mmCIF file of C-alpha atoms in Angstrom:
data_model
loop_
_atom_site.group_PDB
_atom_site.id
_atom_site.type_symbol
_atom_site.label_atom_id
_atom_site.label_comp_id
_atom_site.label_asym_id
_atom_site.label_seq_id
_atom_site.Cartn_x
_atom_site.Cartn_y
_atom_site.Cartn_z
ATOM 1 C CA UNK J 24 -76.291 -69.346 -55.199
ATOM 2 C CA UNK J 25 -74.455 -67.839 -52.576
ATOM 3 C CA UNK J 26 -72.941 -65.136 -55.103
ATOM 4 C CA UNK J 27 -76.301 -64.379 -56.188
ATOM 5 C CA UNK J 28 -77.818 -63.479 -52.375
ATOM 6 C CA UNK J 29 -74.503 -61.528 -51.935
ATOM 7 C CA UNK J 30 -75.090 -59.758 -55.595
ATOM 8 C CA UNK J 31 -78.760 -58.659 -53.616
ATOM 9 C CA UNK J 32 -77.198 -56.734 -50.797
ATOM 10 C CA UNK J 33 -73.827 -55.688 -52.037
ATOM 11 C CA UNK J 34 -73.153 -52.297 -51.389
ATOM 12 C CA UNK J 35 -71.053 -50.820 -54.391
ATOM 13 C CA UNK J 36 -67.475 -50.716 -53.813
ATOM 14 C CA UNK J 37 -67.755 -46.832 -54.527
ATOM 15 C CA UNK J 38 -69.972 -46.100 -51.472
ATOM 16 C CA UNK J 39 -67.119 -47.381 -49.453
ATOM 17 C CA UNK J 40 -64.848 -44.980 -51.783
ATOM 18 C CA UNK J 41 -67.165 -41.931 -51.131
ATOM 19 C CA UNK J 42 -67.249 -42.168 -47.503
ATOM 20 C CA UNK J 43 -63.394 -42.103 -47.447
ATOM 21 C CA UNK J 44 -63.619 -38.795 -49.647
ATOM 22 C CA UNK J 45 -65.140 -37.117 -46.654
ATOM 23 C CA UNK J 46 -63.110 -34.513 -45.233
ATOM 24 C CA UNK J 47 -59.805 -35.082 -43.404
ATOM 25 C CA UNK J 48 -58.219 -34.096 -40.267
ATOM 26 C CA UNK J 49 -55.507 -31.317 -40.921
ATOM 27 C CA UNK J 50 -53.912 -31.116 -37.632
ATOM 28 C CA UNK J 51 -52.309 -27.855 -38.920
ATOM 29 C CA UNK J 52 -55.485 -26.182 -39.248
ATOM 30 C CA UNK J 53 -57.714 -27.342 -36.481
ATOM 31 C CA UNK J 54 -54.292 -27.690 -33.751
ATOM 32 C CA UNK J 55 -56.513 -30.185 -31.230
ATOM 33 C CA UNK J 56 -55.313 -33.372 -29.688
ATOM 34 C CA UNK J 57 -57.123 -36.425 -30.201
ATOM 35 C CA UNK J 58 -58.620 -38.275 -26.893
ATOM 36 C CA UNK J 59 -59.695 -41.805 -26.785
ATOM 37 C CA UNK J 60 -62.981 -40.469 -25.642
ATOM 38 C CA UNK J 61 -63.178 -39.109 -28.243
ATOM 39 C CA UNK J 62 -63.435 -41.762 -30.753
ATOM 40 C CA UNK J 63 -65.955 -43.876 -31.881
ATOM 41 C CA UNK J 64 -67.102 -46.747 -34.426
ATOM 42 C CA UNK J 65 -69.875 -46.072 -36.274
ATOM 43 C CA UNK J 66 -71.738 -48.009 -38.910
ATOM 44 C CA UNK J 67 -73.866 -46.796 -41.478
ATOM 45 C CA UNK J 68 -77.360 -48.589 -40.971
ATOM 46 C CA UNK J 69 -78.391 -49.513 -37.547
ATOM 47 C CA UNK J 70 -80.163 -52.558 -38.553
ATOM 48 C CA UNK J 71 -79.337 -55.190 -41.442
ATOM 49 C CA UNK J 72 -81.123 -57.846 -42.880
ATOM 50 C CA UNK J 73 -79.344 -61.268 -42.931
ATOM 51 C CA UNK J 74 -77.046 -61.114 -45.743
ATOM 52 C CA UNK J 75 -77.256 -57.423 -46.237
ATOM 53 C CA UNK J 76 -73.922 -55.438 -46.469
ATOM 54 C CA UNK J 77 -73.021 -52.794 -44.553
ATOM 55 C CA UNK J 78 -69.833 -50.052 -43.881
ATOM 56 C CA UNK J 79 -68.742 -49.122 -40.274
ATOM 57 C CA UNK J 80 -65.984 -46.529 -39.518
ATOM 58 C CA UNK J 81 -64.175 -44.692 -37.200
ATOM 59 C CA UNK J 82 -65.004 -41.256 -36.008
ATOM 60 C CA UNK J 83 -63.943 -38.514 -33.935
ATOM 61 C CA UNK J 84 -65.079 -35.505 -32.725
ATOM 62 C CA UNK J 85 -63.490 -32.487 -31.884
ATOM 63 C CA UNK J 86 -63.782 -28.967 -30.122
ATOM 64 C CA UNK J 87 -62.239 -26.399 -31.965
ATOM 65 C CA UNK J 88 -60.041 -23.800 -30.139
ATOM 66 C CA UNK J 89 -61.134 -20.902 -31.512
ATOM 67 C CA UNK J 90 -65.185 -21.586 -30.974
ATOM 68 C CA UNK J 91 -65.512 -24.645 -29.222
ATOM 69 C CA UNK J 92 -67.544 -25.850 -31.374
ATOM 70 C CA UNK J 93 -68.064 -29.566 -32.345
ATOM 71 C CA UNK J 94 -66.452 -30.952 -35.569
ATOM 72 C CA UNK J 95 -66.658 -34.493 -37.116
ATOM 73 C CA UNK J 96 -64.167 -35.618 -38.786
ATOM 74 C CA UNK J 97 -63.348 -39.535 -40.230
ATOM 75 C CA UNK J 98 -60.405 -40.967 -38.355
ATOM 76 C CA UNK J 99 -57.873 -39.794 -40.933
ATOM 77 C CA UNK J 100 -55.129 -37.258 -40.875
ATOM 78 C CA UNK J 101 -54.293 -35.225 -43.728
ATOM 79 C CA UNK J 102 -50.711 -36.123 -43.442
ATOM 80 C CA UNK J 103 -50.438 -39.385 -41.534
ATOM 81 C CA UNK J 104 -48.018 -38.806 -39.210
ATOM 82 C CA UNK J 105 -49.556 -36.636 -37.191
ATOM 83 C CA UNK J 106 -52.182 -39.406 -35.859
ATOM 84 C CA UNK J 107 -51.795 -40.715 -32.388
ATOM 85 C CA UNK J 108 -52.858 -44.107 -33.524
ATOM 86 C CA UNK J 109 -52.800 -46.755 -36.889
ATOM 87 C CA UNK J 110 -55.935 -48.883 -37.520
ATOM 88 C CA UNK J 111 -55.533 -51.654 -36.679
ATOM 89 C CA UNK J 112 -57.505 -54.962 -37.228
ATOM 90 C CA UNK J 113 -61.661 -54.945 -37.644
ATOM 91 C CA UNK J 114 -62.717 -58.270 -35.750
ATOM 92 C CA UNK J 115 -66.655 -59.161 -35.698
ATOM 93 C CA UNK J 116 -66.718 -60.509 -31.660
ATOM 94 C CA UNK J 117 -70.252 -61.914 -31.749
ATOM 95 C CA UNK J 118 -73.011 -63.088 -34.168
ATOM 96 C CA UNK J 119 -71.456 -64.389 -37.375
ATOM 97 C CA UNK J 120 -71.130 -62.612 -40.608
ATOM 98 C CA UNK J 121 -68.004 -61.463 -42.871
ATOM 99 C CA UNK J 122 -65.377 -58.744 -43.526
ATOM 100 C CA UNK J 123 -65.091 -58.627 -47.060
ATOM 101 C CA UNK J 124 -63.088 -55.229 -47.503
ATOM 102 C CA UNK J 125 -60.956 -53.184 -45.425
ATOM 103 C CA UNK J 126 -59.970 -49.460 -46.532
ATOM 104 C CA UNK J 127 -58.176 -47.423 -44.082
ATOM 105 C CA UNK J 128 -61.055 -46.347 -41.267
ATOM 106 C CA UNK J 129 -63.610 -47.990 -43.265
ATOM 107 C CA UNK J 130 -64.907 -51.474 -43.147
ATOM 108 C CA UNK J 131 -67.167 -52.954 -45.055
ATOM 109 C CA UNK J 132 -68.848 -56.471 -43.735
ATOM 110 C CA UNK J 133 -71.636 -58.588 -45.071
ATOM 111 C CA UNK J 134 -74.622 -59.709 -42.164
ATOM 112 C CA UNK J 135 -74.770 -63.321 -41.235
ATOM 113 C CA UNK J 136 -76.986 -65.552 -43.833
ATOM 114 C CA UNK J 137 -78.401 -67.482 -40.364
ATOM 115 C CA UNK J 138 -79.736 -65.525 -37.706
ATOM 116 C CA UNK J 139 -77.692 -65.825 -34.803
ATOM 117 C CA UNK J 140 -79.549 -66.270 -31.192
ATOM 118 C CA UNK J 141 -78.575 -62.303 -29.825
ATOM 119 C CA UNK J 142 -80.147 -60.880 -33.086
ATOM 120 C CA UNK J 143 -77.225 -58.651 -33.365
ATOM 121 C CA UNK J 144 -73.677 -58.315 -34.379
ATOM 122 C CA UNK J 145 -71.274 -56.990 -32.255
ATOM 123 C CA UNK J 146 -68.286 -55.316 -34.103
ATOM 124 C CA UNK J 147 -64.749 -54.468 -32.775
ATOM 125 C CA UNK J 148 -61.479 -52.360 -34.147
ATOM 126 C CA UNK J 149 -58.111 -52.075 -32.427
ATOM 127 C CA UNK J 150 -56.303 -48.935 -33.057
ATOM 128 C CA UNK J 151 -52.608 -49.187 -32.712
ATOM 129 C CA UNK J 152 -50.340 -46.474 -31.229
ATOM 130 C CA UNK J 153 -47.659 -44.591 -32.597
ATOM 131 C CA UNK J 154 -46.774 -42.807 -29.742
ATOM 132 C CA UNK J 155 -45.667 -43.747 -26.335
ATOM 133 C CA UNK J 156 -48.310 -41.112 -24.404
ATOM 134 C CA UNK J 157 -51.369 -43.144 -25.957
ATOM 135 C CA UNK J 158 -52.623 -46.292 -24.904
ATOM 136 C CA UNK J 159 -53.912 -49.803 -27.256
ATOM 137 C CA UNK J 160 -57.614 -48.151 -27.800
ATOM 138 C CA UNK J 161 -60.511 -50.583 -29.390
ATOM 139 C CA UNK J 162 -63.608 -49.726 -29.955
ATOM 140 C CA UNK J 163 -66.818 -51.599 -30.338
ATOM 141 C CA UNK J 164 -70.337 -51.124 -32.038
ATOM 142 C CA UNK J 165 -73.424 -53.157 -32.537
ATOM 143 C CA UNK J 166 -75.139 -53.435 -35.330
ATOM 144 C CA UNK J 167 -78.880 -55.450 -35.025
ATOM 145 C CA UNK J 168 -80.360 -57.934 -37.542
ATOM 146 C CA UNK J 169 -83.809 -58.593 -39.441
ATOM 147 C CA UNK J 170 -84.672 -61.218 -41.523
ATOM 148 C CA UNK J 171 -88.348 -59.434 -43.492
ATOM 149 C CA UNK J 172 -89.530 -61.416 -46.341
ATOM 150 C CA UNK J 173 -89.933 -58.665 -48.164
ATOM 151 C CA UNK J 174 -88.012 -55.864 -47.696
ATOM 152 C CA UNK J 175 -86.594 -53.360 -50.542
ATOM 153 C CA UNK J 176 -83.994 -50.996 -51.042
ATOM 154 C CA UNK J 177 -84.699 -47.406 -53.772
ATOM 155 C CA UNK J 178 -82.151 -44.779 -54.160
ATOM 156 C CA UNK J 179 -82.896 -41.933 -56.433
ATOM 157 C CA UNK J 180 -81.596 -38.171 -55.824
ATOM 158 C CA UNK J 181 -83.994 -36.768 -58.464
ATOM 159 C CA UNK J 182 -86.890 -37.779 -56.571
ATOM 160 C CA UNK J 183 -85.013 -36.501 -52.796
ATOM 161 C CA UNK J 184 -85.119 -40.592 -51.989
ATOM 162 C CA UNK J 185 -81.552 -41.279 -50.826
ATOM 163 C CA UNK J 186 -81.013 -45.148 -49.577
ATOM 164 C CA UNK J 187 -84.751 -45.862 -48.250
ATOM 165 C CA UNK J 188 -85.663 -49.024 -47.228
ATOM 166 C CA UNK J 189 -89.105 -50.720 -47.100
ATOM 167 C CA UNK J 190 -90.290 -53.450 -45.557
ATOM 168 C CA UNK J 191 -93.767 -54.718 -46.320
ATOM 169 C CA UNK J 192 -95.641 -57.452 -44.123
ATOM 170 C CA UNK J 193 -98.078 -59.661 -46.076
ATOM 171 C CA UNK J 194 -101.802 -59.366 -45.092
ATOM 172 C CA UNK J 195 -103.826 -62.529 -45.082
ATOM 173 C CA UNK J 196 -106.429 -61.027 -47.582
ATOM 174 C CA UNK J 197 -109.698 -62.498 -48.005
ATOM 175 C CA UNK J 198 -109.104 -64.641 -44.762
ATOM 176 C CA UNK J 199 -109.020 -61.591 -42.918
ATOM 177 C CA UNK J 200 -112.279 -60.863 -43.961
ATOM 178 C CA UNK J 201 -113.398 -64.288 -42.818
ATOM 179 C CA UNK J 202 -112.194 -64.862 -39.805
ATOM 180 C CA UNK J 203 -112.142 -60.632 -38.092
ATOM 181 C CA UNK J 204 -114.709 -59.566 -35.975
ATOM 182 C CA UNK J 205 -116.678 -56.373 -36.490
ATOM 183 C CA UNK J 206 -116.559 -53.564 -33.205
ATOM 184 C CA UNK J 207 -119.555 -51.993 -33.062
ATOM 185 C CA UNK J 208 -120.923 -49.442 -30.359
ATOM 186 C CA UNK J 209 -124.451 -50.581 -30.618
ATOM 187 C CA UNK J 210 -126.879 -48.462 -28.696
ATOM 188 C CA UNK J 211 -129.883 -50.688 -28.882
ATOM 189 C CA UNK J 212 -130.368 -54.506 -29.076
ATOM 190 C CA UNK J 213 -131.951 -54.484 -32.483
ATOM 191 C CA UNK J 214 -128.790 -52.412 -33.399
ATOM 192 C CA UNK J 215 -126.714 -55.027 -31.954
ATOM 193 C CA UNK J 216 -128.406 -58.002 -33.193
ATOM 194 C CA UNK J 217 -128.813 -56.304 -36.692
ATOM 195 C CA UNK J 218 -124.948 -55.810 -37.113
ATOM 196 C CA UNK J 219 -124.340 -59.582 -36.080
ATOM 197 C CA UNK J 220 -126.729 -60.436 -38.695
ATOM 198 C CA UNK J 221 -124.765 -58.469 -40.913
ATOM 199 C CA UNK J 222 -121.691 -59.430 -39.763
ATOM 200 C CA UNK J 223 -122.298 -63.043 -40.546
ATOM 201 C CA UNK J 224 -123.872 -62.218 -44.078
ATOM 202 C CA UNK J 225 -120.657 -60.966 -44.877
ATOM 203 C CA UNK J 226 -118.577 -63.963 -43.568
ATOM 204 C CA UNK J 227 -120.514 -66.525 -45.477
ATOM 205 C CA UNK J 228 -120.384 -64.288 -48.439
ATOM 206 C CA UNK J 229 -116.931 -64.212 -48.494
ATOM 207 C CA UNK J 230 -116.432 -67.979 -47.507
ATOM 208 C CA UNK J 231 -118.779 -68.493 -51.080
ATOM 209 C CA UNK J 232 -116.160 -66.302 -53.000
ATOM 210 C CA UNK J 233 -113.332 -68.037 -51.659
ATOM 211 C CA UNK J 234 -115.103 -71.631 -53.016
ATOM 212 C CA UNK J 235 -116.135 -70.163 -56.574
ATOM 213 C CA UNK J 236 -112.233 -68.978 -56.883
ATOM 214 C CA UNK J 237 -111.054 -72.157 -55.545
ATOM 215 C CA UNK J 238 -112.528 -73.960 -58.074
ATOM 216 C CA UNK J 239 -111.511 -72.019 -60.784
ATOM 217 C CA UNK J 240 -107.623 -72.735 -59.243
ATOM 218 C CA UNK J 241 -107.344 -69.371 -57.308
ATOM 219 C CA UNK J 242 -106.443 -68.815 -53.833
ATOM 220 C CA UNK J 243 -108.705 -65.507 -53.109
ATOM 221 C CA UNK J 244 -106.952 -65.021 -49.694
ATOM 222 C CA UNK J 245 -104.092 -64.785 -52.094
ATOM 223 C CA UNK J 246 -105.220 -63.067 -54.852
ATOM 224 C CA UNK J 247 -106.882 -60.131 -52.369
ATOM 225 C CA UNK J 248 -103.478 -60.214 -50.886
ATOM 226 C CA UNK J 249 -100.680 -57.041 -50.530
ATOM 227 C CA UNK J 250 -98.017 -59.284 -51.438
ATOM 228 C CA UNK J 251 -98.975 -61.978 -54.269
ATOM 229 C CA UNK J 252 -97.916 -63.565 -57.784
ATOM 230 C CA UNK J 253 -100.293 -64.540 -60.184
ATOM 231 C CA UNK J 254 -99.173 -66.688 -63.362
ATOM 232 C CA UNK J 255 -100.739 -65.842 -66.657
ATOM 233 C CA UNK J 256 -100.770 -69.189 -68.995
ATOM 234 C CA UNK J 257 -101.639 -67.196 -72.060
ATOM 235 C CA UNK J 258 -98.545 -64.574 -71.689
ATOM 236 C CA UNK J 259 -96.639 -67.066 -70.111
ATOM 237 C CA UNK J 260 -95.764 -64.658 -67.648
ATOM 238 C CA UNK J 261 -95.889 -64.414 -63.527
ATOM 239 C CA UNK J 262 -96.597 -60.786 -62.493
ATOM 240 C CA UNK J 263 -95.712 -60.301 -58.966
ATOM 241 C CA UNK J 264 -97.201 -57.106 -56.852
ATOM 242 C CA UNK J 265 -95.999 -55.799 -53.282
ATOM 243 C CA UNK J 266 -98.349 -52.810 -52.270
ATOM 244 C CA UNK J 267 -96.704 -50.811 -49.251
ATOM 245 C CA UNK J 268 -97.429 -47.916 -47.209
ATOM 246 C CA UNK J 269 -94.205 -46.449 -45.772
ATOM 247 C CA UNK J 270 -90.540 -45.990 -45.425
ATOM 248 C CA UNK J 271 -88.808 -47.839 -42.784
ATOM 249 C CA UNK J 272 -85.447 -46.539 -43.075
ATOM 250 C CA UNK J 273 -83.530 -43.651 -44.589
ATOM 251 C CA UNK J 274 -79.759 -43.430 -44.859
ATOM 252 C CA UNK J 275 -79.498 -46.429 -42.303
ATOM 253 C CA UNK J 276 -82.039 -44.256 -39.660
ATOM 254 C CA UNK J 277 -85.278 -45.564 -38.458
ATOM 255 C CA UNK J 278 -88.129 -43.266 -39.825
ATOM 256 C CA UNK J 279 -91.426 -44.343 -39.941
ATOM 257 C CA UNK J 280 -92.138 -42.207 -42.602
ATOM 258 C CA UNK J 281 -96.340 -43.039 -44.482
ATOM 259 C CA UNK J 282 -95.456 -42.564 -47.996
ATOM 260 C CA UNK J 283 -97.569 -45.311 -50.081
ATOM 261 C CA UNK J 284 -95.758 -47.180 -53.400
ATOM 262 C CA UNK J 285 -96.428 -50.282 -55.453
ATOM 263 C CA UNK J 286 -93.623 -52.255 -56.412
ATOM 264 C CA UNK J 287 -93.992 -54.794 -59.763
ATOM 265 C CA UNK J 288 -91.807 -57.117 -60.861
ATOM 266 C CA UNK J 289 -92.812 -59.944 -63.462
ATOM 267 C CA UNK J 290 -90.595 -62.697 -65.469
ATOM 268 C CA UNK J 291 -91.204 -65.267 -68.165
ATOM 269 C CA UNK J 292 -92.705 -68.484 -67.373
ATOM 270 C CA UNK J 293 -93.620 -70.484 -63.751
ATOM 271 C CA UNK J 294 -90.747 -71.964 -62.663
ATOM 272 C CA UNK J 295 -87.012 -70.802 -60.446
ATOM 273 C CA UNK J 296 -84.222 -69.476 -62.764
ATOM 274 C CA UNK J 297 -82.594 -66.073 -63.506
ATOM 275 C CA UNK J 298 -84.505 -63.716 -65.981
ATOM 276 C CA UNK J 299 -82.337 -60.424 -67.420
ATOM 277 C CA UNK J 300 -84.154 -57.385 -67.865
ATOM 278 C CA UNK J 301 -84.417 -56.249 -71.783
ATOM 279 C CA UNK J 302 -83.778 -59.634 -72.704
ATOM 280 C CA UNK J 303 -87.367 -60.691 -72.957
ATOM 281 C CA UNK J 304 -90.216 -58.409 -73.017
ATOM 282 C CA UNK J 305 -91.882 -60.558 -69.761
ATOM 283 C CA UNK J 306 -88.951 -59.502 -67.804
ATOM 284 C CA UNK J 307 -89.821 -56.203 -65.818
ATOM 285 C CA UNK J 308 -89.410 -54.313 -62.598
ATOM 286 C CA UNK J 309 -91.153 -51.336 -61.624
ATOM 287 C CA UNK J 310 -91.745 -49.180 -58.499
ATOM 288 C CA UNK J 311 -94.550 -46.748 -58.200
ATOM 289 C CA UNK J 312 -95.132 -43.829 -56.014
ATOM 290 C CA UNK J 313 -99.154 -42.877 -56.315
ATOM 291 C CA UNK J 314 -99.321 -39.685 -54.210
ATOM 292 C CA UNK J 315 -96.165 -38.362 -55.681
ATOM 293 C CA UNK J 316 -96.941 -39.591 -59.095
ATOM 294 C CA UNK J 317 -94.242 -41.025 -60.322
ATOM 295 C CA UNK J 318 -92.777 -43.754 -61.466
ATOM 296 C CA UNK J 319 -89.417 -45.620 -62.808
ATOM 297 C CA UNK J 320 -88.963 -49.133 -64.338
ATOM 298 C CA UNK J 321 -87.201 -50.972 -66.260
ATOM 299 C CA UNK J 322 -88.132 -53.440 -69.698
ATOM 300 C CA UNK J 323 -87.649 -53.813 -72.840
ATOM 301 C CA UNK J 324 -88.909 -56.116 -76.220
ATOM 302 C CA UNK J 325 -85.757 -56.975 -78.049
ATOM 303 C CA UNK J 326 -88.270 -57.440 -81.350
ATOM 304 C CA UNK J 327 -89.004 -53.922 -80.561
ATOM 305 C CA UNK J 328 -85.745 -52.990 -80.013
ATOM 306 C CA UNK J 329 -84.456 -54.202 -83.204
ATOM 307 C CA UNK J 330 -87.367 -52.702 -85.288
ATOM 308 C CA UNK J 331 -86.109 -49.437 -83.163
ATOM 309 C CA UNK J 332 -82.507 -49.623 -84.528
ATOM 310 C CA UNK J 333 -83.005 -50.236 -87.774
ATOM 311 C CA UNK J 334 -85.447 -46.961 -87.496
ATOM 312 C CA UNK J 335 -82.670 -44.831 -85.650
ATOM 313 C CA UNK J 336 -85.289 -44.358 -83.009
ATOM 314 C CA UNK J 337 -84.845 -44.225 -79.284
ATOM 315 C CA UNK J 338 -85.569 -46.594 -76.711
ATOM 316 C CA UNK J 339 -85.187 -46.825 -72.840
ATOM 317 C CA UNK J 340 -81.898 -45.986 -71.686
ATOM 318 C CA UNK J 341 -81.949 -48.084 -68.354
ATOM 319 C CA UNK J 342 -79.289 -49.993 -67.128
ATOM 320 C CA UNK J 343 -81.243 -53.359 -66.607
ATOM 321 C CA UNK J 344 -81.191 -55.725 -63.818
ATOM 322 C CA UNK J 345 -82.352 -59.188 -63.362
ATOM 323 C CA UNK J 346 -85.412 -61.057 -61.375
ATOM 324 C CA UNK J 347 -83.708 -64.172 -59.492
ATOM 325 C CA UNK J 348 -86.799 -66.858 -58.422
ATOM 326 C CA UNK J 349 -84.972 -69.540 -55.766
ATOM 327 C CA UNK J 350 -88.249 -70.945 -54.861
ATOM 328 C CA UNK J 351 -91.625 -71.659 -57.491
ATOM 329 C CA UNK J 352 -93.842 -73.541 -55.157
ATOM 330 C CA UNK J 353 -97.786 -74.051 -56.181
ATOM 331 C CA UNK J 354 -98.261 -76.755 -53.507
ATOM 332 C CA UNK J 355 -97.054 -74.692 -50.425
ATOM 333 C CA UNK J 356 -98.354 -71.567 -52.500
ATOM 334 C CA UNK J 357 -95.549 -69.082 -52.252
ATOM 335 C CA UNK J 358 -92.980 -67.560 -55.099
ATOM 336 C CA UNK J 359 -89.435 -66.444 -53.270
ATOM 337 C CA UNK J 360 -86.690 -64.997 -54.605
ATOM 338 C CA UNK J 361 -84.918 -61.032 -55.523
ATOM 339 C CA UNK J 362 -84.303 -58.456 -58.012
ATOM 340 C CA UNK J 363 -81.951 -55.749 -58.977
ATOM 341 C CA UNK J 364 -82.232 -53.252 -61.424
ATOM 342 C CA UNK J 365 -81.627 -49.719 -62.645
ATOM 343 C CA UNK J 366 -84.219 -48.054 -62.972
ATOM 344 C CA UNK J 367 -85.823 -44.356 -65.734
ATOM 345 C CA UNK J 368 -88.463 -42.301 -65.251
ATOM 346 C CA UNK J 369 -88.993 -39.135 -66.687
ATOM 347 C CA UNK J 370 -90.247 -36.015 -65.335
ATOM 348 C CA UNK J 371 -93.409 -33.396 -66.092
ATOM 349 C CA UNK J 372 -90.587 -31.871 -68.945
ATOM 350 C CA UNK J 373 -89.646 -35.324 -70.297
ATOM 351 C CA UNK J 374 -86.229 -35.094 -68.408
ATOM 352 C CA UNK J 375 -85.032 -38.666 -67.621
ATOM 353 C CA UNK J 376 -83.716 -39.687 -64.398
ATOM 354 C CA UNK J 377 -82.544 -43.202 -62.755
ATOM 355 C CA UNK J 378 -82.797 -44.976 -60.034
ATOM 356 C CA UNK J 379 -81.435 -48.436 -58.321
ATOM 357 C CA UNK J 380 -83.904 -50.582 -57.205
ATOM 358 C CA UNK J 381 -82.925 -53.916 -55.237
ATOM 359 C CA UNK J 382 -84.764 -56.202 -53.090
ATOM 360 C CA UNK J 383 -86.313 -59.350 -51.424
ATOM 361 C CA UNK J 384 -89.413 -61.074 -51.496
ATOM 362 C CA UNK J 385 -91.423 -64.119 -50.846
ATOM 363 C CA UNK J 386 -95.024 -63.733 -51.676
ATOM 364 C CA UNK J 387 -98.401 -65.769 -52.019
ATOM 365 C CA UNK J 388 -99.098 -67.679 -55.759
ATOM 366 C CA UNK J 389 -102.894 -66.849 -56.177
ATOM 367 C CA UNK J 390 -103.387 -69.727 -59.057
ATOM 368 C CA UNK J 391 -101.697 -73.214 -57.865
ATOM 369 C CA UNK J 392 -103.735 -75.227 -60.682
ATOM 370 C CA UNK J 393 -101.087 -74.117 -63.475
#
């Protein structure tokens, strides 16, 4: 199980790969001597869910000689030899969690899987020097933690969305309607008494829709809910839905961005288990983006798929994924559990392009009589 949660929030080995392809400090070229002030550990999201993985480096930056300008640079030297210090060891000081790789400047360190009481981790690297001028330098960053029900991670250059990250809170649905309160700015008394009247039409209205769907086994503050699952005994198939309405993060930054998408992901049967993507026609994941009108997913029918290949016709080209359910609960009335896939879509020309979809959820069950 534990493998599996990491598999949800692994960061691919070649982002950690990438960043060290960044430029290099020639000393030759740029002629400036490094300061401990000027040095600094940085990591790559500023908040992490529990479990998440993450990279933090060292940088420095530097004012050239020539314009005095302000350069950037990844703590490492073109030829190593001409660095002040060697990186030493990448310690986490405070709030639990794990180094799992180590690459020069780079570390990269998976998030507690229990929240700690400071909500935060607190991150520290010694660098080592090789000179007698320099002093022992470490340097510390902090890196704060979340723990969202649901909260999702899209990448996908085609569409300009570069490592966004939603997180969606579930709305109580129909009890919303039940239990708010209407504000009103009534200028007379029969106003006033008119929209109370109203008011409470609607609330036993609703209270008589939630009894009629009880008894035909639905929960309607469920079913009317952002974030739900609903079980289909005829398919044999549980389709779940998670409606949001912006981006929380991009590139590890806090954005706040509106932009609304829908998010589907469905798998065969009712119960927990892992279910591959193009394996069985039930087992799907899609995300949708309705104002920019598009869309990428990933399924397949292997019946289909075979009638395809002995046709020499095409299919979808998408990676595949899985959906992972940890937790199938019709008395408490939630579904939990994650996906991962790679993700097509195709654009107004019929172009394909591919995205990586990965997330976590746990969400309402709107039938518990199954």
């Amino acid at each position: 199980m534990r493998q599996l949660l990491l598999l949800l929030f692994t960061t691919i080995t070649s982002v950690l790969v990438a960043q060290n392809q960044q430029p290099v400090y020639d000393y030759e070229k740029h002629g400036v001597d490094v300061q401990a002030s000027q040095l600094y550990l940085e990591s790559d999201k500023s908040i992490v869910e529990l479990n998440e993985t993450f990279n933090v480096k060292i940088i420095m930056v530097l004012a050239s000689k020539e314009d005095y300008a302000p350069y950037t640079f990844n703590y490492r030297y073109k030829d190593p030899s001409d660095a002040p210090w060697t990186v030493g060891e990448f310690r986490i000081i405070s709030g639990g969690g794990k180094i799992v790789l180590k690459e020069n400047e780079v570390a990269q360190i998976v998030a507690p899987s229990a929240m700690p009481k400071e909500k935060a981790m607190l991150i520290q690297v010694t660098l080592i020097p090789r000179l007698k001028q320099y002093q022992q330098v470490q340097l510390f960053t902090t890196v704060y933690l979340a723990d969202n029900d649901n909260v999702f991670y899209f990448d996908c250059p085609a569409l300009n969305i570069k490592q966004e990250k939603y997180i969606v809170k579930q709305n109580s649905g129909a009890n919303m309607m039940i239990s708010g309160s209407t504000q009103h700015d009534a200028k007379t008394l029969n106003e006033s008494v008119d929209a109370h009247q109203k008011e409470a039409l609607r609330k036993l209205q609703a209270k008589n829709a939630a009894a009629v769907m009880e008894k035909k086994g639905y929960d309607l503050s469920a079913l009317t809910s952002n974030c739900k699952a609903v079980y289909s005994k005829e398919e044999n198939t549980t389709v779940i839905t998670i409606q949001g309405d912006s981006v929380a993060m991009m590139a590890g930054n806090l954005v706040r961005m509106k932009r609304p998408f829908l998010i589907t992901c469905s798998f065969t049967g009712n119960s927990t288990g892992r279910f591959p993507l193009k394996l069985a026609k039930q087992n799907t994941i899609a995300i949708t983006f309705p104002m920019m009108m598009k869309a990428c997913s990933c399924a397949d029918d292997p019946e289909e798929k075979k009638r395809r290949d002995e046709a020499g016709e095409k299919g979808p080209t998408c990676d595949g994924g899985a959906v992972v359910i940890t937790d199938y609960n019709p008395k408490e009335g939630f579904v939990k559990g994650y996906f991962l896939g790679s993700l097509e879509g195709a654009d107004e020309k019929g172009t394909i392009f591919y995205g990586r979809l990965h997330g976590k959820f746990k969400v309402a069950l709107a039938n518990f009589n199954q």
